[in-house]
mmCIF file of C-alpha atoms and ligand atoms in Angstrom:
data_model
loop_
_atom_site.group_PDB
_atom_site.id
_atom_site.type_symbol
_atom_site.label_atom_id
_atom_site.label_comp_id
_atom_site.label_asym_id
_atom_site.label_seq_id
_atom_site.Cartn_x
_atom_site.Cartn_y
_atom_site.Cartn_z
ATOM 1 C CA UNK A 4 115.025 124.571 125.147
ATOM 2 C CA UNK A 5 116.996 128.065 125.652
ATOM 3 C CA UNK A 6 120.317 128.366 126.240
ATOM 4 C CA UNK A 7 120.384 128.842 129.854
ATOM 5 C CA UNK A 8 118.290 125.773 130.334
ATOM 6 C CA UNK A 9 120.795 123.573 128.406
ATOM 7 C CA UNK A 10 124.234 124.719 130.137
ATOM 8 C CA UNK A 11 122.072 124.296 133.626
ATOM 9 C CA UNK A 12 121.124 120.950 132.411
ATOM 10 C CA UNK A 13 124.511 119.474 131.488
ATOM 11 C CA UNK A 14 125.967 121.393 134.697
ATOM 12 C CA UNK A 15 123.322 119.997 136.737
ATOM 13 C CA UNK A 16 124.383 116.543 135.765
ATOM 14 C CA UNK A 17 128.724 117.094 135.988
ATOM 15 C CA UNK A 18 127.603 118.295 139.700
ATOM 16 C CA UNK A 19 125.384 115.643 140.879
ATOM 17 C CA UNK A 20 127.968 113.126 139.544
ATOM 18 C CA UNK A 21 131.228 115.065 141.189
ATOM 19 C CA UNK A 22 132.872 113.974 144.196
ATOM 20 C CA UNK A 23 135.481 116.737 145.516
ATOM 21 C CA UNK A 24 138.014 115.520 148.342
ATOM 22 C CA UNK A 25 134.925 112.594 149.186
ATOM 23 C CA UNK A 26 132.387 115.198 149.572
ATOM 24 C CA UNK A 27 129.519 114.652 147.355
ATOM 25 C CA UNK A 28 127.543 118.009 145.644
ATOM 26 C CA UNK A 29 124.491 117.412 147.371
ATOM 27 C CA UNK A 30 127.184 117.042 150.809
ATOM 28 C CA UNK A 31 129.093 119.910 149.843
ATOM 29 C CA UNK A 32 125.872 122.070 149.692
ATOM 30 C CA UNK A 33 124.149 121.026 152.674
ATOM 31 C CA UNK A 34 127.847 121.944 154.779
ATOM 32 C CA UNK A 35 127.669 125.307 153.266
ATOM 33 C CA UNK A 36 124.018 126.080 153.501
ATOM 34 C CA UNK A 37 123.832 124.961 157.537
ATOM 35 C CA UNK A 38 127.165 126.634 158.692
ATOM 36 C CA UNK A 39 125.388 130.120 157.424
ATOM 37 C CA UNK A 40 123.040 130.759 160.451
ATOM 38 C CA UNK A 41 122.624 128.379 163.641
ATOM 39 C CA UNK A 42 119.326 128.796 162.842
ATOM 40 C CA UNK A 43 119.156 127.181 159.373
ATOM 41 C CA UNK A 44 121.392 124.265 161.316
ATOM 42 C CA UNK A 45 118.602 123.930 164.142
ATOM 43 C CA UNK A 46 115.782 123.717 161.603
ATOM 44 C CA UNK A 47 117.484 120.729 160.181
ATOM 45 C CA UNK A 48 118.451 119.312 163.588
ATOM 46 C CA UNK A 49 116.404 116.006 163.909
ATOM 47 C CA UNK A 50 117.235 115.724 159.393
ATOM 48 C CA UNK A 51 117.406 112.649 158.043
ATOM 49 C CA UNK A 52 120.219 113.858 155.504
ATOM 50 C CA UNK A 53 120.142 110.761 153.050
ATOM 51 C CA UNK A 54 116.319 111.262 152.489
ATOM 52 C CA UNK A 55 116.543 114.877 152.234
ATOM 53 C CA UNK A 56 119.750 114.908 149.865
ATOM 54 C CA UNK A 57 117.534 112.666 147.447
ATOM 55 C CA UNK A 58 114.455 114.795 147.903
ATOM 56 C CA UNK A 59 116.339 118.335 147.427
ATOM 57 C CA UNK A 60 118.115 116.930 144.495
ATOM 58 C CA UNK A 61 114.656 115.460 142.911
ATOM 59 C CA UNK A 62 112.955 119.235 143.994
ATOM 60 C CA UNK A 63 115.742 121.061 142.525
ATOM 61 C CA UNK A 64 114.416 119.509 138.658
ATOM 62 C CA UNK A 65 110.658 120.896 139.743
ATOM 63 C CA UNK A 66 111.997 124.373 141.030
ATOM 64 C CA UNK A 67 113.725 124.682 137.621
ATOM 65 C CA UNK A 68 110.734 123.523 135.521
ATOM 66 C CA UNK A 69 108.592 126.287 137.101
ATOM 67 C CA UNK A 70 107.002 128.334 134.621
ATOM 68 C CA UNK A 71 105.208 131.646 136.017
ATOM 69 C CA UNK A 72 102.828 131.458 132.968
ATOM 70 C CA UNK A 73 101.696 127.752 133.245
ATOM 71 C CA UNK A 74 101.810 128.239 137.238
ATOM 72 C CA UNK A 75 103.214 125.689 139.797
ATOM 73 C CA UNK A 76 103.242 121.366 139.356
ATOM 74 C CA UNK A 77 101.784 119.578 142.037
ATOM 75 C CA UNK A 78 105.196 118.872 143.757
ATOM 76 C CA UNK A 79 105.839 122.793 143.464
ATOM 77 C CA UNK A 80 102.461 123.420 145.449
ATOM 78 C CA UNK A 81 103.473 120.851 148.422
ATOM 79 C CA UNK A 82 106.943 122.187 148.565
ATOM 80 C CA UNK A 83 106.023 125.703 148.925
ATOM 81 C CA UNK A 84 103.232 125.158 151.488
ATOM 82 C CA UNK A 85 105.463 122.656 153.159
ATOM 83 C CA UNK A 86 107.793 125.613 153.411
ATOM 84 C CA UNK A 87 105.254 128.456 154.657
ATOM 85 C CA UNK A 88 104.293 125.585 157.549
ATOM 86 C CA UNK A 89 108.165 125.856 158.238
ATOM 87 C CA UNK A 90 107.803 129.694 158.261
ATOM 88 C CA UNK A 91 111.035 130.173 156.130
ATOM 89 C CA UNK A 92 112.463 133.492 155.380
ATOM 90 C CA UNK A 93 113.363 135.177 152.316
ATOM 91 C CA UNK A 94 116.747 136.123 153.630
ATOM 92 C CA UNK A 95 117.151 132.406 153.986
ATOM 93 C CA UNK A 96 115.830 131.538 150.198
ATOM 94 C CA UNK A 97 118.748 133.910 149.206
ATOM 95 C CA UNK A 98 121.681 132.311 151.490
ATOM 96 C CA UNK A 99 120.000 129.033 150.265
ATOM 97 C CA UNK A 100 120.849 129.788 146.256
ATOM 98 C CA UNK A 101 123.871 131.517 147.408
ATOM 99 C CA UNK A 102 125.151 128.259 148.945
ATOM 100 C CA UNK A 103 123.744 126.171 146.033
ATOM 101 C CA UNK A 104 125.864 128.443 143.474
ATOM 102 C CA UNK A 105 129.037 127.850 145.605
ATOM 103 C CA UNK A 106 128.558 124.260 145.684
ATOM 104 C CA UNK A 107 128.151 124.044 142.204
ATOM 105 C CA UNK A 108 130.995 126.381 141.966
ATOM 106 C CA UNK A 109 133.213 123.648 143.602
ATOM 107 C CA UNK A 110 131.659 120.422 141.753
ATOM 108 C CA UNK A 111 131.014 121.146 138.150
ATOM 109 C CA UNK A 112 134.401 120.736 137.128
ATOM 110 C CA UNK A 113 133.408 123.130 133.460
ATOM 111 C CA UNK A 114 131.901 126.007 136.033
ATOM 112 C CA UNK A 115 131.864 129.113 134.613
ATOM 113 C CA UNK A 116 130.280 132.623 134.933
ATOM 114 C CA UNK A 117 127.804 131.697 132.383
ATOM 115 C CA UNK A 118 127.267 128.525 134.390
ATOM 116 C CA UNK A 119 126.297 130.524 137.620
ATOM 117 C CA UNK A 120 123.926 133.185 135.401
ATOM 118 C CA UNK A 121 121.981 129.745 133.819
ATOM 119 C CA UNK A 122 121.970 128.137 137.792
ATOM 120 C CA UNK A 123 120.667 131.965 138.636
ATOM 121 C CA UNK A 124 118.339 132.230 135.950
ATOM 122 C CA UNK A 125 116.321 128.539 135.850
ATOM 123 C CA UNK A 126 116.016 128.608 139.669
ATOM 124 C CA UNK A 127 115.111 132.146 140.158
ATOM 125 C CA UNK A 128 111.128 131.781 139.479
ATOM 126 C CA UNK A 129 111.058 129.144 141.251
ATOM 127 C CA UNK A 130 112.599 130.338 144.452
ATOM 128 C CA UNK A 131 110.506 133.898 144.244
ATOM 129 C CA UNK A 132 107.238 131.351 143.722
ATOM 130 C CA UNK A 133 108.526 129.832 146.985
ATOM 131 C CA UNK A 134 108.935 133.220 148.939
ATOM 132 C CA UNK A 135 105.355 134.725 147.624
ATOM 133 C CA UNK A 136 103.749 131.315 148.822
ATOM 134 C CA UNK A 137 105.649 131.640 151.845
ATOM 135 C CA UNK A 138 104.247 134.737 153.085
ATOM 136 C CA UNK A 139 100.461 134.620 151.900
HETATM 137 C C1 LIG B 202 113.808 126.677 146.569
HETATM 138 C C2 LIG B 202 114.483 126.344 147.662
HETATM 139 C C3 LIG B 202 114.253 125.062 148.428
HETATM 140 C C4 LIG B 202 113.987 123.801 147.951
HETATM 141 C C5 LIG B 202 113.875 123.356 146.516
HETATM 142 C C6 LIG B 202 113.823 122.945 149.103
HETATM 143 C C7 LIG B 202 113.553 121.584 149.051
HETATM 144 C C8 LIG B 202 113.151 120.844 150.136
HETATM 145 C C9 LIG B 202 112.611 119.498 150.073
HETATM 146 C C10 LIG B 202 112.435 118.692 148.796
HETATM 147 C C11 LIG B 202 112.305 119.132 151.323
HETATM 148 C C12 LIG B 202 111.663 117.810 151.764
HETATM 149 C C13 LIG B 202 110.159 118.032 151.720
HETATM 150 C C14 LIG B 202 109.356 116.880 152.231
HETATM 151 O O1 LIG B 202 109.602 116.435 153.375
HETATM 152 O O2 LIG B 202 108.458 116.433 151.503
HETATM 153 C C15 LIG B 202 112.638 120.221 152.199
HETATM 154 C C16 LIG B 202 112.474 120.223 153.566
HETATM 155 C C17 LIG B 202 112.936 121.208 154.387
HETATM 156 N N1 LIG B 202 113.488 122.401 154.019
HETATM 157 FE FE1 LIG B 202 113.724 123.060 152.153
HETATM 158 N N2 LIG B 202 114.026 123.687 150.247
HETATM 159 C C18 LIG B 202 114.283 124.974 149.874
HETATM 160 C C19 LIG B 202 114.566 126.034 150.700
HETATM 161 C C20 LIG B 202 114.692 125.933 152.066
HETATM 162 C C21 LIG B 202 115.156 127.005 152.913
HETATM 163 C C22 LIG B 202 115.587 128.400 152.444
HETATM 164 C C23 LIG B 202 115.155 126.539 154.177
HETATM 165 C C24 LIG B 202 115.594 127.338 155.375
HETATM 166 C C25 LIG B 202 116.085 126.857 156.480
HETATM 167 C C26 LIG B 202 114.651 125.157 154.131
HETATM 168 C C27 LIG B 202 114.447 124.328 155.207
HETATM 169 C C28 LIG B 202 113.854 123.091 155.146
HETATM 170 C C29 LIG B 202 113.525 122.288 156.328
HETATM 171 C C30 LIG B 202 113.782 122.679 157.779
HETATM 172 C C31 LIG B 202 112.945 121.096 155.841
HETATM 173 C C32 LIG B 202 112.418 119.926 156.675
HETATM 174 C C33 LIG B 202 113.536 118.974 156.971
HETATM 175 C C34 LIG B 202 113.030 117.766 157.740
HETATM 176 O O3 LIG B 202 112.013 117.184 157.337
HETATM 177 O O4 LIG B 202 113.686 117.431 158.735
HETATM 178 N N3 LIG B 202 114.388 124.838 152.825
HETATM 179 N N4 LIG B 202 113.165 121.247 151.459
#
């Protein structure tokens, strides 16, 4: 495992346990991500939050497994069509990570620059698979 995988790994895990001021990470992100457009918020209008908090947190392990030379998982493959069926934008990939890195920022309590990089790094594949899928 590289480096950047590790201190992602061990962040991931400080964040998903963190509560700051009773707001959960997965909370904390989903605030941040939905206040940055209303139309991000009226995509997730009818949302059943407690499923999708589970499912993003689950998706979030997939995204950073993705590995451009073995290609996309199964889950990977769903996701992103999923996602071209919901016609999302790349702009909106970008305030999604953007809002990810804050929350992080806020609930691993060892964040760090070199945190954010490995968060940037072990997602970023993932998310570009996500926009090329998205507008085939
Ligand atoms: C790599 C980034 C992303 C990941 C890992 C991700 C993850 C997920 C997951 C796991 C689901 C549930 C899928 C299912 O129902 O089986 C979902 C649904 C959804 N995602 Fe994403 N997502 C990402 C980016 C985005 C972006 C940028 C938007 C833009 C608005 C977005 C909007 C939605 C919407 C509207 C749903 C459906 C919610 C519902 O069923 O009510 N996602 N996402």
């Amino acid at each position: 495992m590289g480096d950047h995988e590790e201190t992602f790994n061990l962040s991931y895990w400080r964040a998903v346990r963190a509560t700051v001021d009773g707001v959960p990470f997965m909370d904390a992100f989903y605030e941040r991500f939905l206040s940055q457009s209303s139309e991000i918020a009226e995509m997730f209008a009818a949302t059943d939050f407690d499923t999708q908090k589970q499912m993003l947190l689950i998706s979030l392990v997939h995204v950073a497994s993705f590995d451009p030379v073995h290609g996309p998982d199964a889950t990977m493959i769903r996701l992103a069509r999923r996602h071209r069926e919901l016609g999302i934008s790349p702009r909106s990939y970008g305030l999604w990570l953007d809002s990810l890195l804050d929350a992080v920022k806020t609930h691993d309590p060892e964040y760090s620059e070199d945190v954010r990089e490995s968060w940037q790094r072990v997602l970023t594949p993932g998310v570009e698979f996500m926009i090329s899928e998205g507008s085939k």
